[in-house]
mmCIF file of C-alpha atoms in Angstrom:
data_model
loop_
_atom_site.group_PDB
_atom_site.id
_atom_site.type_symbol
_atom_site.label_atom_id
_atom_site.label_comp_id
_atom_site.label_asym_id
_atom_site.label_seq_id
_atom_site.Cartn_x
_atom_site.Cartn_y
_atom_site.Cartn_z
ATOM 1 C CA UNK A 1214 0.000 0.000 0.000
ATOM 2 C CA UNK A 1215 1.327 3.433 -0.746
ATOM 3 C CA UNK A 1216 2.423 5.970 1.761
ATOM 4 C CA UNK A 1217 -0.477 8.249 0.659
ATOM 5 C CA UNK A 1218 -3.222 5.645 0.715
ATOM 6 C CA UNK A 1219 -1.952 4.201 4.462
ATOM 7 C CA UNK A 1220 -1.706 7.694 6.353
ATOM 8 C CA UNK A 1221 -5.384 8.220 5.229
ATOM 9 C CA UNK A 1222 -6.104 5.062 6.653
ATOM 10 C CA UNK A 1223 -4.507 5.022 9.853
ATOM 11 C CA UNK A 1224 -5.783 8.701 10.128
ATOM 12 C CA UNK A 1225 -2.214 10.301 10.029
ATOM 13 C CA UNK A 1226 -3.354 13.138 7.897
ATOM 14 C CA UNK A 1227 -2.930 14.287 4.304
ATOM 15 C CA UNK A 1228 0.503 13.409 2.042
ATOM 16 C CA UNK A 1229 2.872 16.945 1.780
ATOM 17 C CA UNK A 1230 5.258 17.182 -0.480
ATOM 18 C CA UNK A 1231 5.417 21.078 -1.165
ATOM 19 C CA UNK A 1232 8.617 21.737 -0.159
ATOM 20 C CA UNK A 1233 11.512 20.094 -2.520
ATOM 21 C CA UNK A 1234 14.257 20.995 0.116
ATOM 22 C CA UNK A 1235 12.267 19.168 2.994
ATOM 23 C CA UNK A 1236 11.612 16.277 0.474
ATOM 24 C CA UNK A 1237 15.352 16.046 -0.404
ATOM 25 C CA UNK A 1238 16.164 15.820 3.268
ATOM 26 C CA UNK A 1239 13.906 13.018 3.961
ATOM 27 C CA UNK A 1240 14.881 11.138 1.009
ATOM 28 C CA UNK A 1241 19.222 11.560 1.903
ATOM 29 C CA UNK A 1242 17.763 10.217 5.594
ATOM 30 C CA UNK A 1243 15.881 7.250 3.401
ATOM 31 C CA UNK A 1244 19.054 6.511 1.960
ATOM 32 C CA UNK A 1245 21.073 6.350 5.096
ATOM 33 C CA UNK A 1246 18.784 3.475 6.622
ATOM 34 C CA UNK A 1247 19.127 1.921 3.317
ATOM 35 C CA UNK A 1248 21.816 -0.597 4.386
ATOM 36 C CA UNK A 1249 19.754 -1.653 7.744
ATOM 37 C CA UNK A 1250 16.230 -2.114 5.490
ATOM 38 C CA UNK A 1251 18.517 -4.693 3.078
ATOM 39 C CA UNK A 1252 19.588 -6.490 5.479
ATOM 40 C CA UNK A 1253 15.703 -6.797 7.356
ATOM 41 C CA UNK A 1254 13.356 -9.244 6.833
ATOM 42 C CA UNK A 1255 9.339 -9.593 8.264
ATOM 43 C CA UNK A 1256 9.698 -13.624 8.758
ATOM 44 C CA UNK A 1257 10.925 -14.798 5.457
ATOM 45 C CA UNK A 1258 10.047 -11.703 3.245
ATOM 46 C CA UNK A 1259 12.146 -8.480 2.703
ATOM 47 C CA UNK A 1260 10.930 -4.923 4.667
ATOM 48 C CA UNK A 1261 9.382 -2.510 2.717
ATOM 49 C CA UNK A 1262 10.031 0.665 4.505
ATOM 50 C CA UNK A 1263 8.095 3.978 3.091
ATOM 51 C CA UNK A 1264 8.429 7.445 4.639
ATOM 52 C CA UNK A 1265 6.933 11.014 3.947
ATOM 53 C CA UNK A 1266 5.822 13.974 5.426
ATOM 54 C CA UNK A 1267 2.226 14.723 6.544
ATOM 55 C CA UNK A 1268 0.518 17.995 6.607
ATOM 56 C CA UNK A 1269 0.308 18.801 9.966
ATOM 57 C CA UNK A 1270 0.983 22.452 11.117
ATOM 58 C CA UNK A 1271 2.719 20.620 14.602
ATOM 59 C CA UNK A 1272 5.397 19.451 15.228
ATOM 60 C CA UNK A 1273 5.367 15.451 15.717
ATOM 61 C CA UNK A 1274 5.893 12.031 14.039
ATOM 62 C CA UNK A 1275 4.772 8.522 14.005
ATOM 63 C CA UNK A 1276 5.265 5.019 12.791
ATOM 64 C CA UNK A 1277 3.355 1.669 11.980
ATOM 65 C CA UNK A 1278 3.059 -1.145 10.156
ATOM 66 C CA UNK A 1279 0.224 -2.132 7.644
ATOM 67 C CA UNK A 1280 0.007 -5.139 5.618
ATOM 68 C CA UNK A 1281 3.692 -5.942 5.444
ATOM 69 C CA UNK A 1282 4.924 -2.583 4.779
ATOM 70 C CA UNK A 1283 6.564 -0.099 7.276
ATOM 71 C CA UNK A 1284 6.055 3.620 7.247
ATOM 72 C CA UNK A 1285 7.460 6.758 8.866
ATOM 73 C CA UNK A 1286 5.033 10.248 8.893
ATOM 74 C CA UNK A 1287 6.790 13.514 9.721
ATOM 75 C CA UNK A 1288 4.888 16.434 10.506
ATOM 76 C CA UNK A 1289 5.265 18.949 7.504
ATOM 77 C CA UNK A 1290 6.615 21.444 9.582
ATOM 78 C CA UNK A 1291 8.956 19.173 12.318
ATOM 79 C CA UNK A 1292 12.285 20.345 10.590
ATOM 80 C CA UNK A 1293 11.537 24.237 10.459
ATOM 81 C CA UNK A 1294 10.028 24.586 13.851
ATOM 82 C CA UNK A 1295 13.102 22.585 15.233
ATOM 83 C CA UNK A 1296 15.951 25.465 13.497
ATOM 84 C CA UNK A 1297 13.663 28.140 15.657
ATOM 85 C CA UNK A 1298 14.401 26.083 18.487
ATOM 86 C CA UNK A 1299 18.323 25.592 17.613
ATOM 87 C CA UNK A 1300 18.169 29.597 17.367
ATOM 88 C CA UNK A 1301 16.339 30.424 20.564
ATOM 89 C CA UNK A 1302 18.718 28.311 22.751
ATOM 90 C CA UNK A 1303 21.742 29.541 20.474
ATOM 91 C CA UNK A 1304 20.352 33.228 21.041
ATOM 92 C CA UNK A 1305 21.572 32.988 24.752
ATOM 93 C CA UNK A 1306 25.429 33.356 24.895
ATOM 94 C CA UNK A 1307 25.124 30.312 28.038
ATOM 95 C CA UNK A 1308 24.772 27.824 25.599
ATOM 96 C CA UNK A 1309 28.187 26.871 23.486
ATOM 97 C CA UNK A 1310 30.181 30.002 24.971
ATOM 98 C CA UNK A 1311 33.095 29.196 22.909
ATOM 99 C CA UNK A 1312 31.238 30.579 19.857
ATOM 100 C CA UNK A 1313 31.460 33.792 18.709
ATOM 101 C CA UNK A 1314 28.334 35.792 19.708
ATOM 102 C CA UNK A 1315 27.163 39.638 18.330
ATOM 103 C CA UNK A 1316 27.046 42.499 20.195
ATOM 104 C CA UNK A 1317 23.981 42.704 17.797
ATOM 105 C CA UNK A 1318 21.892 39.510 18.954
ATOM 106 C CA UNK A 1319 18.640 39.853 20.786
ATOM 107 C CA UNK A 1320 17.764 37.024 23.009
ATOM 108 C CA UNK A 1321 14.898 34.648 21.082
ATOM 109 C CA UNK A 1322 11.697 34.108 23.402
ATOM 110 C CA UNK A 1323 8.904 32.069 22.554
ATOM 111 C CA UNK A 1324 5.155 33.091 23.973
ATOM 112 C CA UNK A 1325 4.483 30.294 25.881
ATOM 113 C CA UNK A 1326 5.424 26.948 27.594
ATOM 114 C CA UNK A 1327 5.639 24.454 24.062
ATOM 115 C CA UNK A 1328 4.332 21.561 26.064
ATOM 116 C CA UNK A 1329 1.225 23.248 27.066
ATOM 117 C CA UNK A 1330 -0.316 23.332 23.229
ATOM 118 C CA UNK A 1331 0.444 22.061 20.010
ATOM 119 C CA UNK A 1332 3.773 23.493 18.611
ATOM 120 C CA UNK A 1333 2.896 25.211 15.171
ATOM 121 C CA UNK A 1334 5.452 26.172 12.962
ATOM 122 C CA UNK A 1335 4.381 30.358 12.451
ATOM 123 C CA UNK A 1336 5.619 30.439 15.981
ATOM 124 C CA UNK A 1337 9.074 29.308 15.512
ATOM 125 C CA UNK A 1338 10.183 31.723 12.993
ATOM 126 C CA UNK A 1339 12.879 33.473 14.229
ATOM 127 C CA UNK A 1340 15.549 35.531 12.341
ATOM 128 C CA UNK A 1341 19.020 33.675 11.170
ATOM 129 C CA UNK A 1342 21.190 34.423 14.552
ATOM 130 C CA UNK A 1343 23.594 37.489 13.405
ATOM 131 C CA UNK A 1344 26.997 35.462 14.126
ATOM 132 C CA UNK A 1345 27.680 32.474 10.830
ATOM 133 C CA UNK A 1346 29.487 30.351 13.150
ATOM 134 C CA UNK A 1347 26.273 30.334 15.652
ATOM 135 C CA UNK A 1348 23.454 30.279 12.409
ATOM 136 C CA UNK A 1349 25.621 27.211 11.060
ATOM 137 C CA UNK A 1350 25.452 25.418 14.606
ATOM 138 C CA UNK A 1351 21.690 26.278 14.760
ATOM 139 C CA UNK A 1352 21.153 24.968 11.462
ATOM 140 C CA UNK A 1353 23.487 21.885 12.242
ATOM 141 C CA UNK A 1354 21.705 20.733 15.484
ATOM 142 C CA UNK A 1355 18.774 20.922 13.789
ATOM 143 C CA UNK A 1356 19.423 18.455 11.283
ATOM 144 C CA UNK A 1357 20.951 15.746 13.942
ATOM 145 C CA UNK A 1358 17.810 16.229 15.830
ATOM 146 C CA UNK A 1359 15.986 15.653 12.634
ATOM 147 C CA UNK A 1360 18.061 12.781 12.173
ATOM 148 C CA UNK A 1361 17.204 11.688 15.562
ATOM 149 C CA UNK A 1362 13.988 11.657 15.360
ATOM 150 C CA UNK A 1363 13.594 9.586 12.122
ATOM 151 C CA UNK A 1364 16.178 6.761 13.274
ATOM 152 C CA UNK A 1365 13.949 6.951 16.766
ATOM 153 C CA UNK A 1366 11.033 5.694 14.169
ATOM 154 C CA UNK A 1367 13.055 3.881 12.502
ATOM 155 C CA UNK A 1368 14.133 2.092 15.778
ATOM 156 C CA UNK A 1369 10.062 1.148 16.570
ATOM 157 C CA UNK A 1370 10.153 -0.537 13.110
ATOM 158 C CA UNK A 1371 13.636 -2.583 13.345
ATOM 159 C CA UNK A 1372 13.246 -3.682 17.145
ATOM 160 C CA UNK A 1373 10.047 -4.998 16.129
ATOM 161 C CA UNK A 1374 7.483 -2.670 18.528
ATOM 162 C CA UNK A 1375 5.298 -2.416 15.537
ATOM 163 C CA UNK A 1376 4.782 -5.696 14.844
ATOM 164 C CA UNK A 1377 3.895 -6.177 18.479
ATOM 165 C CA UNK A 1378 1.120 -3.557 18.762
ATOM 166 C CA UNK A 1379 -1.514 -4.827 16.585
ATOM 167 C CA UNK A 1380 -1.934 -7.630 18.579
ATOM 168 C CA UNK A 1381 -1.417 -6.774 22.166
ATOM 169 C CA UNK A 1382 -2.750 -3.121 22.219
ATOM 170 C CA UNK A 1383 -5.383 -0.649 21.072
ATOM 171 C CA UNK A 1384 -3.357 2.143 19.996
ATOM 172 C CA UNK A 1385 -1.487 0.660 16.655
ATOM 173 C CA UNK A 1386 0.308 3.859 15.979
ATOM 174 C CA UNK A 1387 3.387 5.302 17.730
ATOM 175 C CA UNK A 1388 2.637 8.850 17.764
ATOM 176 C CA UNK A 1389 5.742 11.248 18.823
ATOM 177 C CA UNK A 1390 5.133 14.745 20.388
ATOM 178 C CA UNK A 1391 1.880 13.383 22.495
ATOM 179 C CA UNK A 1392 -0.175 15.594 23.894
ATOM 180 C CA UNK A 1393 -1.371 14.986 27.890
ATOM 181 C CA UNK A 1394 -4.748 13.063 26.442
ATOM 182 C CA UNK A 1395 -2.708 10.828 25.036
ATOM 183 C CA UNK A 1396 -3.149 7.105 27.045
ATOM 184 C CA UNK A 1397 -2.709 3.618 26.355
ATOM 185 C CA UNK A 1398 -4.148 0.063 28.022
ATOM 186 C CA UNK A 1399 -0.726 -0.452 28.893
ATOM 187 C CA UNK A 1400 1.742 2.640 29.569
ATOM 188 C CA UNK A 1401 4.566 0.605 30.877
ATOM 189 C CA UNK A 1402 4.840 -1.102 27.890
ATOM 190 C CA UNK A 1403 4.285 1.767 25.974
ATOM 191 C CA UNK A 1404 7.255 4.050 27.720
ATOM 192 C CA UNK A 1405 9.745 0.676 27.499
ATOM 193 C CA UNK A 1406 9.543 1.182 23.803
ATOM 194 C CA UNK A 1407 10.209 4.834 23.981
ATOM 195 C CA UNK A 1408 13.059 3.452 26.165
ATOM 196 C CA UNK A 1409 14.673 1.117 23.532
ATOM 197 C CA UNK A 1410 13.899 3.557 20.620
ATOM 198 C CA UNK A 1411 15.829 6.159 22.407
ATOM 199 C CA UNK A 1412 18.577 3.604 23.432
ATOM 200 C CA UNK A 1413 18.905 2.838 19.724
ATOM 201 C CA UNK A 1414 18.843 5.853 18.214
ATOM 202 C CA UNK A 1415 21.290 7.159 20.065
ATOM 203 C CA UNK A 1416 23.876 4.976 19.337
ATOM 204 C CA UNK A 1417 22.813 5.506 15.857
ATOM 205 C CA UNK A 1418 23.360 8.839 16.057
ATOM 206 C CA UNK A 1419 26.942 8.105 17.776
ATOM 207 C CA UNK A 1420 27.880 5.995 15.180
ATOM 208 C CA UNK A 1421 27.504 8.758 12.457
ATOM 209 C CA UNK A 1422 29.442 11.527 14.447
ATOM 210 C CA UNK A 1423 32.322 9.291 15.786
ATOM 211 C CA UNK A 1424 32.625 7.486 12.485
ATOM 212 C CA UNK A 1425 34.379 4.484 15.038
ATOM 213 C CA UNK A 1426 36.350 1.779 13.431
ATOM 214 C CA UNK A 1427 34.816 -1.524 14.726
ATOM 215 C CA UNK A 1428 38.178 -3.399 15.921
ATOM 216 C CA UNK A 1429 35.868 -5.969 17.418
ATOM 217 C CA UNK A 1430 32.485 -7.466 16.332
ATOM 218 C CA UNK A 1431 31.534 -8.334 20.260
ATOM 219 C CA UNK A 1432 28.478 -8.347 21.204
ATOM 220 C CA UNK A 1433 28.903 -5.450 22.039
ATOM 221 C CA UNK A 1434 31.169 -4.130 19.478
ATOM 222 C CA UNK A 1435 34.165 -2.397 20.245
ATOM 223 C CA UNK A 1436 35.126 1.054 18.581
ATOM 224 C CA UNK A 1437 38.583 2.809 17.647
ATOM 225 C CA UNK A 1438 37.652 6.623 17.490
ATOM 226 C CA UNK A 1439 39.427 9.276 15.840
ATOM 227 C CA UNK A 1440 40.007 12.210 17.749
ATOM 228 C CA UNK A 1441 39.409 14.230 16.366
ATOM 229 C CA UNK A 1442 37.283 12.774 13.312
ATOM 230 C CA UNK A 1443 35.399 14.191 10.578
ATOM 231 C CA UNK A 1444 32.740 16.002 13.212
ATOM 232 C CA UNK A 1445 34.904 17.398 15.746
ATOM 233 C CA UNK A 1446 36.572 15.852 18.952
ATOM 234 C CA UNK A 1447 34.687 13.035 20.870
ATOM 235 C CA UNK A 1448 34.437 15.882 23.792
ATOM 236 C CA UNK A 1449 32.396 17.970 20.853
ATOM 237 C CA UNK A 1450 30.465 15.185 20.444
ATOM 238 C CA UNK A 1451 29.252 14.715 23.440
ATOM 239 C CA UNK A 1452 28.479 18.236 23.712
ATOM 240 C CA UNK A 1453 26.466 17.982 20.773
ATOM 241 C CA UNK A 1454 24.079 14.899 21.472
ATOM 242 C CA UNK A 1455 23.878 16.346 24.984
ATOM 243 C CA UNK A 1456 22.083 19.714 23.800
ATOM 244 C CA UNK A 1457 20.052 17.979 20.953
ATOM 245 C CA UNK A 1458 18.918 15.187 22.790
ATOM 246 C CA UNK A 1459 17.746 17.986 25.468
ATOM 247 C CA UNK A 1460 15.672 20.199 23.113
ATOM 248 C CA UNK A 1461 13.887 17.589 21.039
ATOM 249 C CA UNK A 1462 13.142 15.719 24.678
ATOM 250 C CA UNK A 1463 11.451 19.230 25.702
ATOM 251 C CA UNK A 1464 9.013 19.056 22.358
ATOM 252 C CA UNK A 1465 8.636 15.005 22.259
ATOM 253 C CA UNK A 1466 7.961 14.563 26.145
ATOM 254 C CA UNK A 1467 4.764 16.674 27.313
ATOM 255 C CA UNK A 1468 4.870 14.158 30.103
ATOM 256 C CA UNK A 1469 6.965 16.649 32.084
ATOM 257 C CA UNK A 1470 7.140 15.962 35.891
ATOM 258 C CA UNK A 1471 8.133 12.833 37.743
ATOM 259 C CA UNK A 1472 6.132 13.258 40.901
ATOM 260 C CA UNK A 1473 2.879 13.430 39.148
ATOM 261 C CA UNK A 1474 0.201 11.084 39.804
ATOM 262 C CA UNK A 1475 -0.563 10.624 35.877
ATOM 263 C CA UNK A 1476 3.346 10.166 34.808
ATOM 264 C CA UNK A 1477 3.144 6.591 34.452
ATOM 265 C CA UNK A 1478 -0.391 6.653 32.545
ATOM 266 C CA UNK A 1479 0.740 8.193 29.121
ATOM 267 C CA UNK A 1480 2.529 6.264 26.610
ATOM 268 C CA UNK A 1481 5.825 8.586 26.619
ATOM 269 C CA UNK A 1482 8.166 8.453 29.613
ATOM 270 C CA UNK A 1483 8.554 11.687 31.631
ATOM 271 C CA UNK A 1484 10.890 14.522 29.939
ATOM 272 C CA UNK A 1485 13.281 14.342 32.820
ATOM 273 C CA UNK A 1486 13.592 10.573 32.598
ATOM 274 C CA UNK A 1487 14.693 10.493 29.101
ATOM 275 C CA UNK A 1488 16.989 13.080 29.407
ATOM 276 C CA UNK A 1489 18.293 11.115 32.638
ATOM 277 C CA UNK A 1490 18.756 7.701 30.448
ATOM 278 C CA UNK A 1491 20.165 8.726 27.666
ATOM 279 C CA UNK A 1492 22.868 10.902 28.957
ATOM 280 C CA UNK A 1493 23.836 7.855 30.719
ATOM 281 C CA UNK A 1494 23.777 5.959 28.033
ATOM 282 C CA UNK A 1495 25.894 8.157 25.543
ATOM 283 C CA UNK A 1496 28.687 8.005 29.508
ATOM 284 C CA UNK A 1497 28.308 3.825 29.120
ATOM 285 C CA UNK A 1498 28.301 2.625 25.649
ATOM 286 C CA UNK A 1499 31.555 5.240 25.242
ATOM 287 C CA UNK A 1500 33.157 3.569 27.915
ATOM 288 C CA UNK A 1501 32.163 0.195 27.458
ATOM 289 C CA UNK A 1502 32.567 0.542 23.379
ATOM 290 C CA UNK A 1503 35.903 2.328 23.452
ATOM 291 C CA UNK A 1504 37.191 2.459 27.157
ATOM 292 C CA UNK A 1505 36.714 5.886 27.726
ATOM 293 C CA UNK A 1506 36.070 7.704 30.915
ATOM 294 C CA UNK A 1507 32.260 7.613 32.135
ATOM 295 C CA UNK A 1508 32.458 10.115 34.422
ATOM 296 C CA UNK A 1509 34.259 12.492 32.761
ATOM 297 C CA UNK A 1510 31.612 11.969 29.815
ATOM 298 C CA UNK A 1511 28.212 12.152 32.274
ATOM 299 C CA UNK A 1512 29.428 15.566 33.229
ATOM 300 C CA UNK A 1513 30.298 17.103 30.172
ATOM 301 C CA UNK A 1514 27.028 15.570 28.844
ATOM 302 C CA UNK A 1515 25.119 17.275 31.781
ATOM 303 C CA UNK A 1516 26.600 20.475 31.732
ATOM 304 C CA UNK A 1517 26.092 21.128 28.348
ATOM 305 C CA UNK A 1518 22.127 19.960 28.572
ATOM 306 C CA UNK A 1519 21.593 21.858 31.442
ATOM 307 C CA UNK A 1520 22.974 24.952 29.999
ATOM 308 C CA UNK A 1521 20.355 24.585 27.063
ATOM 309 C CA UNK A 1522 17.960 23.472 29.117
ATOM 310 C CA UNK A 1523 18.261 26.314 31.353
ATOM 311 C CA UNK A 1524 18.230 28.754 28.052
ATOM 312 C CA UNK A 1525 15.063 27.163 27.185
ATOM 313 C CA UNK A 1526 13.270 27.388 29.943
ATOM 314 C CA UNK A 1527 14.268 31.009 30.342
ATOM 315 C CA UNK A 1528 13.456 31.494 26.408
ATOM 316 C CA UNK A 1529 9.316 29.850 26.978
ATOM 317 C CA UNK A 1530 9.495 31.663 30.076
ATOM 318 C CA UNK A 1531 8.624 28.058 31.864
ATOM 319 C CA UNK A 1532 9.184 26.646 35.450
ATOM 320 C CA UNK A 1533 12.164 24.086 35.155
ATOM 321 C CA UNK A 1534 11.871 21.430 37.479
ATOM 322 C CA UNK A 1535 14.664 21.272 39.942
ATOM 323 C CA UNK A 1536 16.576 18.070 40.185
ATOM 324 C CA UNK A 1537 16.796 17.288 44.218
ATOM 325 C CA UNK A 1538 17.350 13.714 45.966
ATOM 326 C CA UNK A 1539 13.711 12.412 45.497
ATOM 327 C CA UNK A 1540 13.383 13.367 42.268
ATOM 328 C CA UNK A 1541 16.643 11.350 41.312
ATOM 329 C CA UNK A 1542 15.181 8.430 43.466
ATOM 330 C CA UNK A 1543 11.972 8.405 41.506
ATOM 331 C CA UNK A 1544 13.547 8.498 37.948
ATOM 332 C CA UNK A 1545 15.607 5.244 39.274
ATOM 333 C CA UNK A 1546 12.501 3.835 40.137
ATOM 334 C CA UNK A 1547 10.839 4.878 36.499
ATOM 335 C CA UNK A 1548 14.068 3.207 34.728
ATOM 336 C CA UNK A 1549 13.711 0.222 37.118
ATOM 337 C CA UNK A 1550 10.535 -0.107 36.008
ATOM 338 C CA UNK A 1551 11.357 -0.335 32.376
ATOM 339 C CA UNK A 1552 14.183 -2.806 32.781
ATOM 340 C CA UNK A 1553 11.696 -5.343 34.603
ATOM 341 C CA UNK A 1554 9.268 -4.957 31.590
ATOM 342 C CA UNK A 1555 11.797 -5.313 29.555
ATOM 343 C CA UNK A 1556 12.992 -8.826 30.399
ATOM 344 C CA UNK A 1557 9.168 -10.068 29.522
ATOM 345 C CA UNK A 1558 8.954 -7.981 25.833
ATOM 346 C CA UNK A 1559 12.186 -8.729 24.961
ATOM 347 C CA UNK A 1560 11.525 -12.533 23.742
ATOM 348 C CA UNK A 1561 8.098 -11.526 22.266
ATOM 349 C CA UNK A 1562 9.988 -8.874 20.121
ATOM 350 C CA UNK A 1563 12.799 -11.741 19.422
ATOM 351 C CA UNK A 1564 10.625 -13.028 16.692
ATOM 352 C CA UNK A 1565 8.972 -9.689 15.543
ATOM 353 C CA UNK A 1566 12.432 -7.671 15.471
ATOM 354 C CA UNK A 1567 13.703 -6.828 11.389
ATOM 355 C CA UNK A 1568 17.185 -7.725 12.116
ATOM 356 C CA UNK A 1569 20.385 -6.627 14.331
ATOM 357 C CA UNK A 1570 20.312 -7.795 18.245
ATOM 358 C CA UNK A 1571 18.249 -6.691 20.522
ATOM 359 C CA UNK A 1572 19.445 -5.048 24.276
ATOM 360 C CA UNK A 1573 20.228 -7.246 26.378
ATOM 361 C CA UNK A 1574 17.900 -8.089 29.963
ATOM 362 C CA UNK A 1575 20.330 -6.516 32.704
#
């Protein structure tokens, strides 16, 4: 079934292909997964893997699978409202002080907390920031968090959570960017995915940054990075996925605060959970892949999210939540939580997965 056809019938809005830049971008992201969709199989056929953009004026994505084919919906307007972003944060001098900033440059502010409403694209429009060397790093986060989010899709499709939803829940679409009416018959479940996509696409996103040399197939693989490699130095790096995994966590999570009743009832963990994780995981599979310091990575990692995340709080003109003991207790508990539901999906996803291995039950 063609993409068109299959968004109209899972309700995922109308097919939008009016902008030939957007359409090129999508299509040099097809072609990067092209090596993974070879190489996966739905039992003994090959994946079929179709992606496009939808027109919706929000920003958002989502994923399924229907009739044997796999498909990936962007939100029309995802990429443009996530530069905006890039130059609100990148409007505060705080965030990457080591580049160059203009006398000239007002400090971006947006109108209102993003997780309160939809996020529509006429709001993000905000000026090219004065300085090249911060308009190019605006323009550059954006793409990796563009990137992100597709492989994050992809990552529903490959680990096999699509396959698995059909018959074991109600919702059979994994819809990004949720608003706070957004439930399923089984949260835990539902979060533990957002868990392993996140888990997966990060290393994806690693991978293409650090350009490693596998020196050993493992499980797990062991890397040989260059330092510095085509991107930068691995401390730039971490920098990097640091302060893009924070902003596209503050529009993809409007499940925002641990200590609320309802934070376990939505299908998307809370904000400050996945930003907890994954920071941790960039620390662990550097040190585990390539024997580097964890420590020294977690708190370059968290220095650099917290300065954006402090820029874009201050920029929505939002209450942060303040980390404290019990709030570090409870996201320990959250994660917990995941890793116990984990050891019963993972060998129901065994036989649903498109290839690769899944993580392991630790």
């Amino acid at each position: 079934m063609a993409f068109k056809a299959s968004a109209a019938k899972m309700n995922r809005g109308t097919e939008w292909n009016e902008d030939i830049g957007a359409r090129n971008l999508l299509n040099s992201l097809r072609r990067m997964l092209d090596p993974l969709v070879e190489k996966g199989r739905i039992g003994d056929q090959p994946m079929r893997l179709e992606m496009g953009f939808v027109e919706k004026l929000d920003f958002g994505a989502s994923v399924w699978t229907d009739e044997g084919t796999d498909y990936i919906a962007i939100n029309a307007f995802t990429m443009p409202i996530l530069v905006g972003a890039f130059r609100m944060v990148l409007s505060h001098p705080s965030v990457l002080p080591e580049l160059p900033m203009s006398a000239d440059q007002k400090c971006y502010f947006f109108p209102h907390d993003p997780r309160d409403a939809l996020i529509l694209n006429e709001e993000w429009q905000f000026p090219p920031l004065i300085d090249p060397d911060r308009e190019y790093a605006a323009q550059r986060l954006a793409f990796l968090a563009f990137y992100f989010i597709v492989h994050h899709e992809f990552a529903h499709i490959i680990n096999g959570h699509t396959s698995w939803l059909p018959h074991n829940d109600i919702l059979q679409v994994i819809e990004e960017a949720e608003l706070d009416r957004t439930f399923a018959r089984d949260p835990i479940t539902r979060q533990t995915f957002e868990f392993d996509a996140d888990c997966t696409a990060v290393d994806y996103m690693l991978r293409l940054l650090l350009v490693p040399k596998i020196i050993d197939n493992g499980p797990p693989s062991r890397w040989q990075i260059p330092d510095p490699g085509p991107y930068g130095t691995i401390d730039q790096t971490v920098i990097t996925c640091a302060i893009v995994l924070e902003i596209v966590y503050g529009f993809l999570s409007r499940n925002a605060e641990v200590h609320n009743s309802r934070a376990l009832t939505r299908t998307h963990p809370p904000q400050i959970v996945r930003q907890h994780y994954t920071i941790h995981l960039i620390a662990q599979t550097l040190h585990v892949r390539s024997g580097l310091n964890p420590q020294t990575i977690d708190t370059q990692a968290k220095r650099a999210a917290t300065s954006a995340r402090m820029a874009f709080f201050r920029s929505v003109a939002a209450e942060m939540e303040q980390p404290d003991p019990k709030t570090t207790i409870k996201i320990e508990e959250i994660i917990q939580l995941y890793k116990q539901r984990w050891k019963i999906l993972r060998p129901q996803l065994d036989p649903l997965k498109r290839g690769g291995i899944l993580a392991p039950i630790d």
